């Protein structure tokens, strides 16, 4: 399963397209709309979590959106773990639903795979030594153009 949060920016002539319906029916993608501001004949913004069986599956849906003229950006722009600070306690793995943080057995090593990270940010306050750093696309989300 591949999950990622995206910022979608819609040109005004795409606001009446049944894109969510097609993502579900034709691309087999589950979605969770986190924030939306879309009106007919107006540019729009949507922050949406897309979940598919694989990265290729989600990418096919994104290709469809981009073909319509929708601009697609990943919500998380920078995700890193400070490996010098991380002492492998494993606390973060309990909140990471995307599988980006997990315990590898039998070594019991806490692995971080940035590619799987959705940028949800839940691991940041959980970590006792602030080893997880997630930078979000705040300049896009909170720009005057799209202030909700
Ligand atoms: S921000 Fe942290 S908890 Fe959320 S998906 Fe990424 S690694 Fe997992
Ligand atoms: S909670 Fe912090 S210290 Fe513990 S394994 Fe995760 S990143 Fe490392």
Coordinates of N, CA and C and ligand atoms in Angstrom, one line a residue:
X1 N 0.9 -1.2 0.0 CA 0.0 0.0 0.0 C 0.9 1.2 0.0
X2 N 0.5 2.2 -0.8 CA 1.3 3.5 -0.9 C 0.4 4.6 -0.6
X3 N 0.8 5.4 0.3 CA 0.0 6.6 0.8 C 0.8 7.8 0.7
X4 N 0.2 8.9 0.2 CA 0.9 10.2 0.2 C -0.1 11.3 0.2
X5 N 0.3 12.4 0.8 CA -0.5 13.6 0.8 C 0.0 14.6 -0.2
X6 N -1.0 15.1 -1.0 CA -0.7 16.0 -2.1 C -1.4 17.3 -2.0
X7 N -0.8 18.4 -2.6 CA -1.5 19.6 -2.8 C -1.9 19.7 -4.3
X8 N -3.2 19.8 -4.5 CA -3.7 19.9 -5.9 C -4.2 21.3 -6.2
X9 N -3.7 21.9 -7.2 CA -4.2 23.2 -7.6 C -4.9 23.1 -8.9
X10 N -6.2 23.5 -9.0 CA -7.0 23.3 -10.1 C -7.2 24.6 -10.9
X11 N -6.9 24.6 -12.2 CA -7.3 25.8 -13.0 C -8.8 25.9 -13.0
X12 N -9.3 27.1 -13.3 CA -10.8 27.3 -13.1 C -11.6 26.5 -14.1
X13 N -11.0 26.1 -15.3 CA -11.8 25.3 -16.2 C -11.9 23.8 -15.9
X14 N -11.2 23.4 -14.8 CA -11.3 22.0 -14.4 C -12.2 21.8 -13.2
X15 N -12.8 22.8 -12.7 CA -13.5 22.7 -11.4 C -14.8 21.8 -11.6
X16 N -15.3 21.6 -12.8 CA -16.5 20.8 -12.9 C -16.2 19.3 -13.4
X17 N -14.9 19.0 -13.4 CA -14.5 17.6 -13.8 C -14.7 16.6 -12.7
X18 N -15.2 15.4 -13.0 CA -15.5 14.4 -12.0 C -14.2 13.6 -11.6
X19 N -13.2 14.4 -11.2 CA -11.9 13.8 -11.1 C -11.8 12.8 -9.9
X20 N -12.5 13.1 -8.8 CA -12.5 12.1 -7.7 C -13.2 10.8 -8.1
X21 N -14.3 10.9 -8.8 CA -15.0 9.7 -9.2 C -14.0 8.8 -10.1
X22 N -13.3 9.5 -11.0 CA -12.4 8.7 -11.9 C -11.2 8.2 -11.1
X23 N -10.7 8.9 -10.1 CA -9.6 8.3 -9.3 C -10.0 7.0 -8.7
X24 N -11.2 7.0 -8.2 CA -11.7 5.8 -7.5 C -12.1 4.7 -8.4
X25 N -12.8 5.0 -9.4 CA -13.4 4.0 -10.3 C -12.4 3.5 -11.3
X26 N -11.6 4.4 -11.9 CA -10.7 4.0 -13.0 C -9.2 3.7 -12.5
X27 N -8.8 4.3 -11.4 CA -7.5 4.2 -11.0 C -7.4 3.4 -9.6
X28 N -8.5 3.1 -9.1 CA -8.6 2.3 -7.9 C -7.8 2.9 -6.7
X29 N -8.0 4.2 -6.6 CA -7.3 5.0 -5.5 C -8.3 5.4 -4.5
X30 N -7.9 5.2 -3.2 CA -8.8 5.7 -2.1 C -8.3 7.1 -1.8
X31 N -9.2 7.9 -1.3 CA -8.8 9.3 -1.0 C -9.4 9.8 0.3
X32 N -8.7 10.8 0.9 CA -9.2 11.5 2.1 C -8.9 13.0 1.9
X33 N -10.0 13.7 1.7 CA -9.8 15.2 1.5 C -9.5 15.9 2.8
X34 N -8.4 16.5 3.0 CA -8.0 17.2 4.2 C -8.4 18.6 4.2
X35 N -8.4 19.2 3.1 CA -8.8 20.7 3.0 C -9.2 20.9 1.5
X36 N -10.2 21.7 1.3 CA -10.6 22.0 -0.1 C -11.3 23.3 -0.2
X37 N -11.0 23.9 -1.3 CA -11.6 25.2 -1.7 C -11.8 25.2 -3.2
X38 N -12.9 24.7 -3.6 CA -13.1 24.6 -5.1 C -14.5 25.1 -5.4
X39 N -14.6 26.1 -6.3 CA -15.9 26.6 -6.7 C -15.9 26.6 -8.2
X40 N -17.1 26.6 -8.8 CA -17.2 26.6 -10.3 C -16.5 27.9 -10.8
X41 N -15.8 27.7 -11.9 CA -15.2 28.8 -12.6 C -14.2 29.6 -11.8
X42 N -13.6 28.9 -10.8 CA -12.6 29.6 -10.0 C -11.4 28.6 -9.8
X43 N -10.2 29.2 -9.7 CA -9.1 28.3 -9.4 C -9.4 27.7 -8.0
X44 N -8.9 26.5 -7.8 CA -9.1 25.8 -6.5 C -7.9 25.2 -5.9
X45 N -8.0 24.8 -4.7 CA -7.0 24.1 -3.9 C -7.5 23.0 -3.2
X46 N -6.8 21.9 -3.2 CA -7.3 20.7 -2.4 C -6.0 20.1 -1.8
X47 N -6.1 19.7 -0.5 CA -5.1 18.9 0.1 C -5.7 17.6 0.3
X48 N -5.1 16.6 -0.3 CA -5.8 15.3 -0.3 C -4.8 14.1 -0.1
X49 N -5.2 13.2 0.7 CA -4.4 12.0 0.9 C -4.8 10.9 -0.1
X50 N -3.9 10.4 -0.9 CA -4.2 9.4 -1.9 C -3.6 8.1 -1.5
X51 N -4.4 7.0 -1.6 CA -3.9 5.7 -1.2 C -4.1 4.7 -2.3
X52 N -3.1 4.0 -2.7 CA -3.2 3.0 -3.8 C -2.4 1.8 -3.4
X53 N -2.6 0.8 -4.3 CA -1.9 -0.5 -4.0 C -0.4 -0.4 -4.2
X54 N 0.0 0.6 -5.0 CA 1.5 0.8 -5.2 C 1.7 2.2 -5.6
X55 N 3.0 2.6 -5.6 CA 3.3 3.9 -6.1 C 2.9 4.2 -7.5
X56 N 3.1 3.1 -8.4 CA 2.7 3.3 -9.8 C 1.3 3.5 -9.9
X57 N 0.5 2.8 -9.1 CA -1.0 3.0 -9.1 C -1.4 4.4 -8.8
X58 N -0.8 5.0 -7.7 CA -1.1 6.4 -7.4 C -0.5 7.3 -8.5
X59 N 0.6 7.0 -9.0 CA 1.2 7.9 -10.0 C 0.3 8.0 -11.3
X60 N -0.3 6.8 -11.6 CA -1.2 6.8 -12.8 C -2.4 7.8 -12.6
X61 N -2.9 7.8 -11.3 CA -4.0 8.8 -11.0 C -3.5 10.2 -11.1
X62 N -2.2 10.4 -10.6 CA -1.7 11.8 -10.7 C -1.4 12.2 -12.1
X63 N -1.0 11.3 -12.9 CA -0.8 11.6 -14.4 C -2.1 12.0 -15.0
X64 N -3.2 11.4 -14.6 CA -4.5 11.7 -15.1 C -4.8 13.2 -14.7
X65 N -4.6 13.5 -13.5 CA -4.9 14.9 -13.0 C -4.1 15.9 -13.7
X66 N -2.8 15.6 -13.9 CA -1.9 16.5 -14.6 C -2.3 16.7 -16.0
X67 N -2.8 15.6 -16.6 CA -3.2 15.7 -18.0 C -4.4 16.7 -18.1
X68 N -5.2 16.8 -17.0 CA -6.3 17.8 -17.0 C -5.8 19.2 -16.7
X69 N -4.6 19.4 -16.4 CA -4.0 20.7 -16.1 C -3.9 21.0 -14.6
X70 N -4.2 20.0 -13.8 CA -4.1 20.1 -12.3 C -2.6 20.1 -12.0
X71 N -2.2 21.1 -11.1 CA -0.8 21.1 -10.6 C -0.7 20.3 -9.4
X72 N 0.2 19.4 -9.3 CA 0.4 18.4 -8.2 C 1.7 18.7 -7.5
X73 N 1.6 18.8 -6.2 CA 2.8 19.0 -5.4 C 2.7 18.1 -4.2
X74 N 3.8 17.5 -3.8 CA 3.8 16.7 -2.5 C 3.7 17.6 -1.4
X75 N 2.9 17.2 -0.4 CA 2.7 18.0 0.8 C 4.0 18.2 1.6
X76 N 4.7 17.1 1.8 CA 6.0 17.1 2.5 C 7.1 17.4 1.5
X77 N 7.9 18.4 1.8 CA 9.0 18.8 0.9 C 10.3 18.3 1.4
X78 N 10.4 18.1 2.7 CA 11.7 17.6 3.3 C 11.4 16.8 4.5
X79 N 11.9 15.6 4.5 CA 11.7 14.7 5.6 C 13.0 14.1 5.9
X80 N 13.4 14.2 7.2 CA 14.7 13.6 7.5 C 14.7 13.1 8.9
X81 N 15.6 12.2 9.2 CA 15.8 11.8 10.6 C 17.3 12.1 10.9
X82 N 17.5 12.7 12.1 CA 18.8 12.9 12.5 C 19.3 11.6 13.2
X83 N 20.1 10.9 12.4 CA 20.5 9.6 12.8 C 21.5 9.6 14.0
X84 N 22.1 10.8 14.2 CA 23.0 10.9 15.3 C 22.3 11.0 16.6
X85 N 21.1 11.7 16.5 CA 20.3 11.8 17.7 C 19.4 10.6 18.0
X86 N 18.9 10.0 17.0 CA 18.0 8.8 17.1 C 18.7 7.7 17.9
X87 N 18.1 7.3 19.0 CA 18.7 6.2 19.8 C 17.8 5.0 19.7
X88 N 17.1 4.9 18.6 CA 16.4 3.6 18.2 C 15.4 3.1 19.3
X89 N 14.7 4.1 19.9 CA 13.8 3.6 20.9 C 12.5 3.0 20.3
X90 N 12.2 3.4 19.1 CA 11.0 2.7 18.4 C 9.7 3.4 18.7
X91 N 9.6 4.5 19.5 CA 8.4 5.1 19.8 C 7.6 5.6 18.6
X92 N 8.4 6.1 17.6 CA 7.8 6.7 16.4 C 7.1 5.7 15.5
X93 N 7.5 4.4 15.6 CA 6.9 3.4 14.7 C 5.5 3.2 15.1
X94 N 5.1 3.5 16.3 CA 3.7 3.2 16.7 C 2.7 4.2 16.1
X95 N 3.2 5.4 15.7 CA 2.3 6.4 15.1 C 2.4 6.5 13.6
X96 N 3.3 5.8 13.0 CA 3.5 5.9 11.6 C 2.7 4.9 10.8
X97 N 1.6 5.4 10.3 CA 0.7 4.4 9.6 C 1.1 4.1 8.2
X98 N 2.0 4.9 7.6 CA 2.4 4.7 6.2 C 3.5 3.6 6.1
X99 N 4.1 3.2 7.2 CA 5.2 2.2 7.1 C 6.5 2.8 6.9
X100 N 6.6 4.1 6.9 CA 7.9 4.8 6.7 C 8.9 4.5 7.8
X101 N 8.3 4.3 9.0 CA 9.1 4.0 10.2 C 8.7 2.6 10.7
X102 N 9.7 1.7 10.8 CA 9.3 0.4 11.3 C 10.5 -0.3 11.9
X103 N 10.2 -1.3 12.6 CA 11.3 -2.1 13.3 C 11.7 -3.3 12.4
X104 N 12.9 -3.3 12.1 CA 13.4 -4.5 11.3 C 13.9 -5.6 12.2
X105 N 13.3 -6.7 12.0 CA 13.7 -7.9 12.9 C 14.6 -8.8 12.0
X106 N 15.5 -9.6 12.7 CA 15.7 -9.7 14.1 C 16.6 -8.7 14.7
X107 N 17.1 -7.8 13.8 CA 18.1 -6.8 14.3 C 17.5 -5.8 15.3
X108 N 16.1 -5.6 15.2 CA 15.4 -4.6 16.1 C 15.9 -3.2 15.8
X109 N 16.3 -3.0 14.5 CA 16.7 -1.6 14.1 C 15.5 -0.8 13.7
X110 N 15.4 0.4 14.1 CA 14.3 1.3 13.6 C 14.7 1.9 12.3
X111 N 14.0 1.5 11.2 CA 14.3 1.9 9.9 C 13.4 3.1 9.5
X112 N 14.0 4.0 8.8 CA 13.2 5.1 8.2 C 13.3 5.1 6.7
X113 N 12.2 5.0 6.0 CA 12.2 5.0 4.5 C 11.4 6.3 4.1
X114 N 12.2 7.3 3.8 CA 11.6 8.7 3.5 C 10.6 8.6 2.3
X115 N 10.8 7.7 1.4 CA 9.9 7.5 0.2 C 8.5 7.2 0.6
X116 N 8.3 6.5 1.7 CA 7.0 6.1 2.1 C 6.3 7.1 3.0
X117 N 7.0 8.2 3.4 CA 6.5 9.1 4.4 C 5.4 10.0 3.7
X118 N 4.3 10.2 4.4 CA 3.2 11.0 3.8 C 3.3 12.5 4.3
X119 N 4.2 12.7 5.3 CA 4.3 14.0 5.9 C 3.3 14.4 6.9
X120 N 2.7 13.3 7.5 CA 1.6 13.6 8.5 C 2.1 14.3 9.7
X121 N 3.4 14.2 10.0 CA 4.0 14.9 11.2 C 3.8 14.3 12.5
X122 N 3.1 13.1 12.6 CA 2.8 12.5 13.9 C 4.1 12.1 14.7
X123 N 5.1 11.7 14.0 CA 6.3 11.2 14.6 C 7.1 12.4 15.3
X124 N 6.9 13.6 14.8 CA 7.7 14.7 15.3 C 7.5 14.9 16.8
X125 N 6.3 15.1 17.3 CA 6.2 15.3 18.8 C 6.4 14.1 19.6
X126 N 6.3 12.9 19.0 CA 6.5 11.6 19.8 C 8.0 11.4 20.1
X127 N 8.8 11.8 19.2 CA 10.3 11.5 19.4 C 10.8 12.3 20.6
X128 N 11.4 11.6 21.6 CA 11.9 12.3 22.8 C 13.1 13.2 22.6
X129 N 13.8 12.9 21.4 CA 15.0 13.7 21.2 C 14.9 14.6 19.9
X130 N 13.7 14.8 19.4 CA 13.4 15.6 18.2 C 14.3 15.2 17.0
X131 N 14.4 13.9 16.8 CA 15.2 13.4 15.7 C 14.5 13.5 14.4
X132 N 13.1 13.5 14.4 CA 12.4 13.6 13.1 C 12.1 15.0 12.7
X133 N 12.4 15.4 11.5 CA 12.1 16.7 11.0 C 11.3 16.6 9.7
X134 N 10.2 17.2 9.7 CA 9.3 17.2 8.5 C 9.0 18.6 8.1
X135 N 9.4 19.0 6.9 CA 9.1 20.3 6.3 C 7.9 20.2 5.4
X136 N 6.9 21.0 5.6 CA 5.7 21.0 4.8 C 5.8 22.1 3.8
X137 N 4.9 22.0 2.8 CA 4.8 23.0 1.8 C 4.0 24.2 2.2
X138 N 4.3 24.8 3.4 CA 3.5 25.8 4.0 C 3.3 27.0 3.1
X139 N 4.3 27.4 2.3 CA 4.2 28.6 1.5 C 3.1 28.4 0.5
X140 N 2.9 27.2 0.0 CA 1.8 27.0 -0.9 C 0.4 26.9 -0.2
X141 N 0.4 26.2 0.9 CA -0.9 25.9 1.6 C -1.4 27.2 2.2
X142 N -0.6 28.1 2.7 CA -1.1 29.3 3.4 C -0.8 30.5 2.6
X143 N -0.6 30.4 1.3 CA -0.4 31.6 0.5 C -1.7 32.4 0.4
X144 N -1.6 33.7 0.2 CA -2.8 34.6 0.2 C -3.7 34.1 -0.9
X145 N -3.2 33.6 -2.0 CA -4.0 33.2 -3.1 C -5.0 32.1 -2.7
X146 N -4.6 31.3 -1.8 CA -5.5 30.1 -1.5 C -5.9 30.1 0.0
X147 N -5.8 31.3 0.7 CA -6.2 31.3 2.1 C -7.7 30.9 2.2
X148 N -8.0 29.9 2.9 CA -9.4 29.4 3.0 C -10.1 30.1 4.1
Ligands
LIG1 S1 5.7 12.2 9.1 FE1 6.5 10.6 10.5 S2 4.7 9.4 11.2 FE2 4.1 10.6 9.4 S3 4.4 9.2 7.7 FE3 6.3 10.4 7.9 S4 7.6 9.2 9.1 FE4 5.5 8.3 9.4
LIG2 S1 11.2 8.1 18.4 FE1 13.0 9.3 17.8 S2 14.7 8.4 18.9 FE2 13.0 6.9 18.9 S3 13.4 5.6 17.1 FE3 12.0 7.2 16.5 S4 13.3 8.8 15.6 FE4 14.6 7.4 16.9

